[in-house]
GROMACS .gro file of C-alpha atoms in nm:
model
  361
    1UNK     CA    1  -5.575  -9.673  -5.476
    2UNK     CA    2  -5.820  -9.549  -5.734
    3UNK     CA    3  -6.166  -9.670  -5.734
    4UNK     CA    4  -6.492  -9.590  -5.908
    5UNK     CA    5  -6.475  -9.254  -6.079
    6UNK     CA    6  -6.098  -9.213  -6.028
    7UNK     CA    7  -6.108  -8.979  -5.711
    8UNK     CA    8  -5.893  -9.035  -5.411
    9UNK     CA    9  -6.073  -9.166  -5.113
   10UNK     CA   10  -6.149  -8.917  -4.830
   11UNK     CA   11  -5.938  -8.922  -4.517
   12UNK     CA   12  -6.095  -9.060  -4.213
   13UNK     CA   13  -6.235  -8.808  -3.958
   14UNK     CA   14  -5.961  -8.875  -3.701
   15UNK     CA   15  -5.686  -8.795  -3.945
   16UNK     CA   16  -5.865  -8.472  -4.052
   17UNK     CA   17  -5.880  -8.353  -3.688
   18UNK     CA   18  -5.508  -8.402  -3.642
   19UNK     CA   19  -5.433  -8.192  -3.951
   20UNK     CA   20  -5.653  -7.906  -3.831
   21UNK     CA   21  -5.491  -7.911  -3.489
   22UNK     CA   22  -5.145  -7.897  -3.644
   23UNK     CA   23  -5.245  -7.603  -3.860
   24UNK     CA   24  -5.382  -7.415  -3.555
   25UNK     CA   25  -5.062  -7.461  -3.360
   26UNK     CA   26  -4.858  -7.332  -3.654
   27UNK     CA   27  -5.076  -7.026  -3.686
   28UNK     CA   28  -5.049  -6.956  -3.312
   29UNK     CA   29  -4.667  -6.976  -3.325
   30UNK     CA   30  -4.661  -6.739  -3.619
   31UNK     CA   31  -4.884  -6.492  -3.431
   32UNK     CA   32  -4.657  -6.508  -3.123
   33UNK     CA   33  -4.349  -6.438  -3.332
   34UNK     CA   34  -4.514  -6.136  -3.489
   35UNK     CA   35  -4.618  -6.005  -3.147
   36UNK     CA   36  -4.266  -6.041  -3.009
   37UNK     CA   37  -4.124  -5.865  -3.314
   38UNK     CA   38  -4.366  -5.577  -3.266
   39UNK     CA   39  -4.274  -5.551  -2.896
   40UNK     CA   40  -3.903  -5.538  -2.971
   41UNK     CA   41  -3.954  -5.282  -3.244
   42UNK     CA   42  -4.161  -5.070  -3.006
   43UNK     CA   43  -3.890  -5.094  -2.738
   44UNK     CA   44  -3.617  -4.996  -2.984
   45UNK     CA   45  -3.828  -4.708  -3.109
   46UNK     CA   46  -3.894  -4.592  -2.752
   47UNK     CA   47  -3.519  -4.603  -2.674
   48UNK     CA   48  -3.442  -4.403  -2.987
   49UNK     CA   49  -3.707  -4.145  -2.906
   50UNK     CA   50  -3.577  -4.114  -2.547
   51UNK     CA   51  -3.222  -4.067  -2.675
   52UNK     CA   52  -3.331  -3.798  -2.918
   53UNK     CA   53  -3.521  -3.621  -2.641
   54UNK     CA   54  -3.219  -3.634  -2.407
   55UNK     CA   55  -2.989  -3.500  -2.677
   56UNK     CA   56  -3.215  -3.222  -2.797
   57UNK     CA   57  -3.349  -3.096  -2.466
   58UNK     CA   58  -3.181  -2.771  -2.333
   59UNK     CA   59  -2.901  -2.823  -2.084
   60UNK     CA   60  -2.913  -2.670  -1.737
   61UNK     CA   61  -2.694  -2.362  -1.687
   62UNK     CA   62  -2.455  -2.399  -1.386
   63UNK     CA   63  -2.486  -2.118  -1.132
   64UNK     CA   64  -2.317  -2.028  -0.803
   65UNK     CA   65  -2.547  -2.023  -0.509
   66UNK     CA   66  -2.488  -1.896  -0.160
   67UNK     CA   67  -2.685  -1.844   0.153
   68UNK     CA   68  -2.786  -1.486   0.224
   69UNK     CA   69  -2.673  -1.377   0.572
   70UNK     CA   70  -2.640  -1.050   0.759
   71UNK     CA   71  -2.288  -0.919   0.806
   72UNK     CA   72  -2.076  -0.603   0.824
   73UNK     CA   73  -2.085  -0.369   0.527
   74UNK     CA   74  -1.835  -0.101   0.437
   75UNK     CA   75  -1.780   0.147   0.158
   76UNK     CA   76  -1.418   0.219   0.069
   77UNK     CA   77  -1.221   0.435  -0.169
   78UNK     CA   78  -0.924   0.239  -0.303
   79UNK     CA   79  -0.604   0.378  -0.448
   80UNK     CA   80  -0.244   0.276  -0.500
   81UNK     CA   81   0.006   0.473  -0.293
   82UNK     CA   82   0.363   0.473  -0.170
   83UNK     CA   83   0.541   0.527   0.157
   84UNK     CA   84   0.763   0.823   0.236
   85UNK     CA   85   0.940   0.958   0.541
   86UNK     CA   86   0.787   1.264   0.701
   87UNK     CA   87   1.118   1.445   0.747
   88UNK     CA   88   1.405   1.380   0.508
   89UNK     CA   89   1.746   1.530   0.588
   90UNK     CA   90   1.989   1.608   0.307
   91UNK     CA   91   2.340   1.632   0.447
   92UNK     CA   92   2.561   1.864   0.241
   93UNK     CA   93   2.916   1.994   0.272
   94UNK     CA   94   2.925   2.305   0.495
   95UNK     CA   95   3.238   2.433   0.321
   96UNK     CA   96   3.461   2.358   0.025
   97UNK     CA   97   3.737   2.104   0.074
   98UNK     CA   98   3.843   1.743   0.027
   99UNK     CA   99   3.593   1.497   0.168
  100UNK     CA  100   3.724   1.170   0.302
  101UNK     CA  101   3.574   0.843   0.187
  102UNK     CA  102   3.226   0.792   0.336
  103UNK     CA  103   3.208   0.448   0.495
  104UNK     CA  104   2.835   0.456   0.572
  105UNK     CA  105   2.607   0.259   0.342
  106UNK     CA  106   2.232   0.281   0.281
  107UNK     CA  107   2.052   0.109   0.566
  108UNK     CA  108   2.317   0.180   0.832
  109UNK     CA  109   2.190   0.318   1.162
  110UNK     CA  110   2.302   0.666   1.269
  111UNK     CA  111   2.265   0.828   1.609
  112UNK     CA  112   2.222   1.192   1.694
  113UNK     CA  113   2.547   1.374   1.778
  114UNK     CA  114   2.734   1.041   1.797
  115UNK     CA  115   2.767   0.910   1.443
  116UNK     CA  116   3.016   1.093   1.220
  117UNK     CA  117   2.861   1.112   0.877
  118UNK     CA  118   3.153   1.264   0.688
  119UNK     CA  119   3.488   1.435   0.745
  120UNK     CA  120   3.606   1.726   0.530
  121UNK     CA  121   3.963   1.850   0.505
  122UNK     CA  122   3.992   2.222   0.444
  123UNK     CA  123   4.299   2.441   0.403
  124UNK     CA  124   4.122   2.710   0.594
  125UNK     CA  125   3.931   3.010   0.470
  126UNK     CA  126   4.099   3.273   0.271
  127UNK     CA  127   4.090   3.631   0.389
  128UNK     CA  128   3.747   3.770   0.310
  129UNK     CA  129   3.715   4.098   0.128
  130UNK     CA  130   3.450   4.342   0.257
  131UNK     CA  131   3.186   4.220   0.012
  132UNK     CA  132   3.231   3.850   0.094
  133UNK     CA  133   3.244   3.925   0.465
  134UNK     CA  134   2.919   4.121   0.443
  135UNK     CA  135   2.757   3.829   0.261
  136UNK     CA  136   2.884   3.583   0.521
  137UNK     CA  137   2.762   3.799   0.808
  138UNK     CA  138   2.422   3.837   0.642
  139UNK     CA  139   2.402   3.460   0.605
  140UNK     CA  140   2.480   3.419   0.975
  141UNK     CA  141   2.200   3.661   1.064
  142UNK     CA  142   1.963   3.478   0.829
  143UNK     CA  143   2.048   3.141   0.984
  144UNK     CA  144   2.009   3.291   1.331
  145UNK     CA  145   1.663   3.421   1.235
  146UNK     CA  146   1.573   3.082   1.086
  147UNK     CA  147   1.674   2.917   1.414
  148UNK     CA  148   1.456   3.160   1.610
  149UNK     CA  149   1.168   3.095   1.373
  150UNK     CA  150   1.208   2.719   1.414
  151UNK     CA  151   1.200   2.757   1.793
  152UNK     CA  152   0.888   2.974   1.776
  153UNK     CA  153   0.720   2.720   1.549
  154UNK     CA  154   0.811   2.449   1.796
  155UNK     CA  155   0.651   2.645   2.080
  156UNK     CA  156   0.333   2.691   1.876
  157UNK     CA  157   0.317   2.321   1.797
  158UNK     CA  158   0.376   2.238   2.163
  159UNK     CA  159   0.066   2.443   2.254
  160UNK     CA  160  -0.136   2.255   1.990
  161UNK     CA  161  -0.004   1.925   2.128
  162UNK     CA  162  -0.113   2.022   2.480
  163UNK     CA  163  -0.459   2.110   2.351
  164UNK     CA  164  -0.484   1.786   2.150
  165UNK     CA  165  -0.380   1.574   2.451
  166UNK     CA  166  -0.631   1.755   2.671
  167UNK     CA  167  -0.904   1.686   2.418
  168UNK     CA  168  -0.792   1.323   2.396
  169UNK     CA  169  -0.812   1.277   2.773
  170UNK     CA  170  -1.158   1.437   2.777
  171UNK     CA  171  -1.276   1.209   2.494
  172UNK     CA  172  -1.135   0.906   2.676
  173UNK     CA  173  -1.334   0.986   2.991
  174UNK     CA  174  -1.652   1.047   2.790
  175UNK     CA  175  -1.600   0.724   2.598
  176UNK     CA  176  -1.572   0.528   2.922
  177UNK     CA  177  -1.907   0.676   3.026
  178UNK     CA  178  -2.062   0.602   2.686
  179UNK     CA  179  -2.128   0.969   2.605
  180UNK     CA  180  -1.929   0.983   2.278
  181UNK     CA  181  -1.888   0.750   1.985
  182UNK     CA  182  -1.576   0.548   1.921
  183UNK     CA  183  -1.519   0.745   1.599
  184UNK     CA  184  -1.494   1.073   1.792
  185UNK     CA  185  -1.237   0.923   2.026
  186UNK     CA  186  -1.038   0.785   1.731
  187UNK     CA  187  -1.030   1.129   1.569
  188UNK     CA  188  -0.908   1.288   1.892
  189UNK     CA  189  -0.640   1.020   1.921
  190UNK     CA  190  -0.534   1.081   1.561
  191UNK     CA  191  -0.508   1.457   1.616
  192UNK     CA  192  -0.298   1.404   1.927
  193UNK     CA  193  -0.064   1.168   1.742
  194UNK     CA  194  -0.026   1.409   1.452
  195UNK     CA  195   0.048   1.696   1.692
  196UNK     CA  196   0.310   1.485   1.869
  197UNK     CA  197   0.482   1.403   1.541
  198UNK     CA  198   0.472   1.770   1.442
  199UNK     CA  199   0.655   1.864   1.764
  200UNK     CA  200   0.919   1.598   1.697
  201UNK     CA  201   0.963   1.732   1.342
  202UNK     CA  202   0.999   2.084   1.482
  203UNK     CA  203   1.273   1.962   1.719
  204UNK     CA  204   1.458   1.814   1.423
  205UNK     CA  205   1.415   2.140   1.230
  206UNK     CA  206   1.570   2.330   1.522
  207UNK     CA  207   1.872   2.100   1.515
  208UNK     CA  208   1.913   2.141   1.139
  209UNK     CA  209   1.888   2.519   1.170
  210UNK     CA  210   2.152   2.509   1.442
  211UNK     CA  211   2.390   2.314   1.219
  212UNK     CA  212   2.332   2.557   0.932
  213UNK     CA  213   2.408   2.846   1.166
  214UNK     CA  214   2.733   2.679   1.269
  215UNK     CA  215   2.825   2.630   0.902
  216UNK     CA  216   2.753   2.998   0.832
  217UNK     CA  217   2.966   3.111   1.125
  218UNK     CA  218   3.248   2.886   1.006
  219UNK     CA  219   3.286   3.100   0.694
  220UNK     CA  220   3.379   3.397   0.914
  221UNK     CA  221   3.661   3.213   1.091
  222UNK     CA  222   4.000   3.359   1.001
  223UNK     CA  223   4.307   3.137   0.964
  224UNK     CA  224   4.452   3.245   1.299
  225UNK     CA  225   4.120   3.172   1.470
  226UNK     CA  226   4.090   2.808   1.369
  227UNK     CA  227   4.049   2.595   1.681
  228UNK     CA  228   4.175   2.259   1.545
  229UNK     CA  229   4.409   2.175   1.264
  230UNK     CA  230   4.582   1.862   1.136
  231UNK     CA  231   4.959   1.826   1.132
  232UNK     CA  232   4.983   1.945   0.773
  233UNK     CA  233   4.786   2.258   0.849
  234UNK     CA  234   4.451   2.136   0.718
  235UNK     CA  235   4.137   2.177   0.920
  236UNK     CA  236   3.919   1.869   0.981
  237UNK     CA  237   3.545   1.928   0.993
  238UNK     CA  238   3.347   1.631   1.123
  239UNK     CA  239   2.977   1.628   1.045
  240UNK     CA  240   2.760   1.451   1.303
  241UNK     CA  241   2.413   1.313   1.250
  242UNK     CA  242   2.132   1.554   1.352
  243UNK     CA  243   1.883   1.268   1.422
  244UNK     CA  244   1.851   0.903   1.515
  245UNK     CA  245   1.769   0.719   1.195
  246UNK     CA  246   1.911   0.535   0.895
  247UNK     CA  247   2.099   0.627   0.579
  248UNK     CA  248   1.864   0.634   0.281
  249UNK     CA  249   2.109   0.730   0.007
  250UNK     CA  250   2.484   0.781  -0.023
  251UNK     CA  251   2.528   1.049  -0.286
  252UNK     CA  252   2.909   1.068  -0.260
  253UNK     CA  253   3.128   0.772  -0.173
  254UNK     CA  254   3.488   0.819  -0.282
  255UNK     CA  255   3.732   1.078  -0.156
  256UNK     CA  256   3.710   1.391  -0.368
  257UNK     CA  257   3.716   1.768  -0.363
  258UNK     CA  258   3.367   1.907  -0.317
  259UNK     CA  259   3.234   2.262  -0.325
  260UNK     CA  260   3.031   2.416  -0.049
  261UNK     CA  261   2.676   2.283  -0.040
  262UNK     CA  262   2.755   1.957  -0.224
  263UNK     CA  263   2.496   1.688  -0.125
  264UNK     CA  264   2.660   1.395   0.051
  265UNK     CA  265   2.403   1.181   0.231
  266UNK     CA  266   2.030   1.149   0.277
  267UNK     CA  267   1.910   1.028   0.617
  268UNK     CA  268   1.570   0.989   0.783
  269UNK     CA  269   1.391   0.821   1.070
  270UNK     CA  270   1.184   0.533   0.931
  271UNK     CA  271   0.963   0.538   1.241
  272UNK     CA  272   0.822   0.860   1.093
  273UNK     CA  273   0.701   0.675   0.783
  274UNK     CA  274   0.373   0.779   0.621
  275UNK     CA  275   0.170   0.684   0.314
  276UNK     CA  276   0.079   0.923   0.034
  277UNK     CA  277  -0.189   0.820  -0.215
  278UNK     CA  278  -0.320   1.039  -0.496
  279UNK     CA  279  -0.701   1.011  -0.514
  280UNK     CA  280  -0.926   1.165  -0.774
  281UNK     CA  281  -1.037   1.507  -0.656
  282UNK     CA  282  -1.403   1.394  -0.664
  283UNK     CA  283  -1.316   1.108  -0.427
  284UNK     CA  284  -1.092   1.319  -0.205
  285UNK     CA  285  -1.390   1.542  -0.121
  286UNK     CA  286  -1.553   1.246   0.057
  287UNK     CA  287  -1.241   1.175   0.268
  288UNK     CA  288  -1.197   1.343   0.605
  289UNK     CA  289  -0.908   1.346   0.854
  290UNK     CA  290  -0.944   1.072   1.112
  291UNK     CA  291  -1.112   0.821   0.881
  292UNK     CA  292  -0.983   0.464   0.923
  293UNK     CA  293  -0.795   0.297   0.641
  294UNK     CA  294  -0.668  -0.049   0.550
  295UNK     CA  295  -0.321  -0.093   0.400
  296UNK     CA  296  -0.290  -0.397   0.174
  297UNK     CA  297  -0.038  -0.549  -0.070
  298UNK     CA  298   0.253  -0.406   0.125
  299UNK     CA  299   0.441  -0.735   0.122
  300UNK     CA  300   0.315  -0.890   0.443
  301UNK     CA  301   0.049  -1.154   0.498
  302UNK     CA  302  -0.201  -0.952   0.704
  303UNK     CA  303  -0.333  -0.604   0.615
  304UNK     CA  304  -0.228  -0.309   0.830
  305UNK     CA  305  -0.439  -0.046   1.001
  306UNK     CA  306  -0.407   0.318   0.903
  307UNK     CA  307  -0.576   0.650   0.963
  308UNK     CA  308  -0.611   0.955   0.740
  309UNK     CA  309  -0.410   1.243   0.881
  310UNK     CA  310  -0.434   1.510   0.614
  311UNK     CA  311  -0.584   1.586   0.274
  312UNK     CA  312  -0.363   1.831   0.089
  313UNK     CA  313  -0.553   2.145  -0.014
  314UNK     CA  314  -0.394   2.174  -0.359
  315UNK     CA  315  -0.447   1.922  -0.637
  316UNK     CA  316  -0.244   1.849  -0.945
  317UNK     CA  317  -0.297   1.708  -1.292
  318UNK     CA  318  -0.190   1.356  -1.373
  319UNK     CA  319  -0.216   1.171  -1.703
  320UNK     CA  320  -0.352   0.817  -1.661
  321UNK     CA  321  -0.231   0.508  -1.844
  322UNK     CA  322  -0.506   0.564  -2.100
  323UNK     CA  323  -0.389   0.919  -2.170
  324UNK     CA  324  -0.674   1.086  -1.979
  325UNK     CA  325  -0.600   1.402  -1.783
  326UNK     CA  326  -0.710   1.362  -1.421
  327UNK     CA  327  -0.711   1.597  -1.125
  328UNK     CA  328  -0.554   1.425  -0.829
  329UNK     CA  329  -0.518   1.513  -0.459
  330UNK     CA  330  -0.263   1.367  -0.219
  331UNK     CA  331  -0.407   1.201   0.092
  332UNK     CA  332  -0.168   1.135   0.380
  333UNK     CA  333  -0.227   0.818   0.586
  334UNK     CA  334  -0.043   0.721   0.906
  335UNK     CA  335   0.026   0.365   1.021
  336UNK     CA  336  -0.169   0.267   1.333
  337UNK     CA  337  -0.007  -0.069   1.403
  338UNK     CA  338   0.309  -0.099   1.610
  339UNK     CA  339   0.637  -0.042   1.428
  340UNK     CA  340   0.725  -0.410   1.469
  341UNK     CA  341   0.432  -0.504   1.243
  342UNK     CA  342   0.571  -0.310   0.945
  343UNK     CA  343   0.942  -0.279   1.026
  344UNK     CA  344   1.031  -0.425   0.684
  345UNK     CA  345   0.863  -0.136   0.503
  346UNK     CA  346   1.097   0.139   0.389
  347UNK     CA  347   1.087   0.466   0.199
  348UNK     CA  348   0.913   0.477  -0.141
  349UNK     CA  349   0.754   0.131  -0.106
  350UNK     CA  350   0.436   0.054  -0.302
  351UNK     CA  351   0.115  -0.016  -0.107
  352UNK     CA  352  -0.261  -0.014  -0.168
  353UNK     CA  353  -0.483   0.200   0.055
  354UNK     CA  354  -0.853   0.149   0.125
  355UNK     CA  355  -1.008   0.448   0.302
  356UNK     CA  356  -1.327   0.346   0.483
  357UNK     CA  357  -1.580   0.625   0.424
  358UNK     CA  358  -1.877   0.432   0.568
  359UNK     CA  359  -1.932   0.105   0.750
  360UNK     CA  360  -2.207  -0.067   0.945
  361UNK     CA  361  -2.237  -0.386   1.143
   0.00000   0.00000   0.00000
C-alpha cells in the first residue's frame, strides 16, 4: 500500500528484530563451517607433513649385537693336509717267473707269516757264471749287512724308548704332585709314543731285510739244491706277508711272467696312520713338537685330537693356486684319539689341521 509521498511503510519493531536474529544465526553457521574447514585442512596438512617426515628420515641400520663374556681363547695355525701310513711295504717278485693270479684285493686284511700274498712258479735258476755268482754273493753280503744295520738301529731305538718311558713316568709322578704343567706331561707322553712307534717300525724293517736276504740267497741255489718242486719240475715260491695290515694297492692281478723285482702289492698297517700338512716356512717356525692339534673335516661329525710329532728340517717350493712360489715345510701330526674313533680314515685322505700354538682359559 502506498501512501503519502509514495514510500513503503516501515516494518514494525518486532518484525525487524526477527530479521536481525535470523541474519545473526546465518552468520554464525557460516563461521562454524569455515572453522571446521580450517581444522580439517590443518589435520590433512599435518598428516602429509608427518608422512613426508617418515619417508625422508634416515632408516636405522640393522646390526648384530651380542653380550661380551669371558671365555677360552686360542691361536691356531690352519692348513689342509692328508693322511699317510708311516711304513709302506712294497711287495715285489724275489725272482723271475710266472706269477699266479693274485686273489687279494685292496682293503683285505693280511697277517704276518700267515697270509700268502703271491705265488711264483720258477723253472729254477740257471747255472751261474763266475761273474753272476760274484754279484749274487755280493748281494747276499749286502743284504746281510742291511739286516745287521736294521737290528742295530732297533737296539738304538729301544734305548731311546726306555729313556722316553722313564721320563714319562717321572713326569706323571710330578704331575700328580702338581710340580709340572700339563703341557710338559703331554710332551713327554708324545715323545714316548713316537719312540714306541719307531721301535715297531724298526721291527718291521728287520723283517723286510730278512726277506730280502732270503731272496738274495735264493739266487745262489743250484737246480740240484732246490728243496721243493712241483710235479712238472717248476719251483713254487710263496710270498708271505711281513706285517699285520691291509692291502693298499694291487699292482698286478692276472697271471703273467714277471721279471725279478716286479712290484706286485702295496701293504701297510693303518693303525700307523699319520697326518702330513705343508705349512708356510714362516708358520712352521712357530710350531714345536708336542703341540696339540685339532683335526677337522675328515668326514666325521666331531673333530679329532692330534699332536705334532715332527717338523721336517728341509722345506720345498710349492706353487699356489694363484701362481705364487711359496716355501713349504711338512709337519707330521699323530692321532691322539682311539683307533675306533677314526677307523674309517685310510691312506691319502684329505683333512684339515689346526695346530694350537697358544691358548688360555
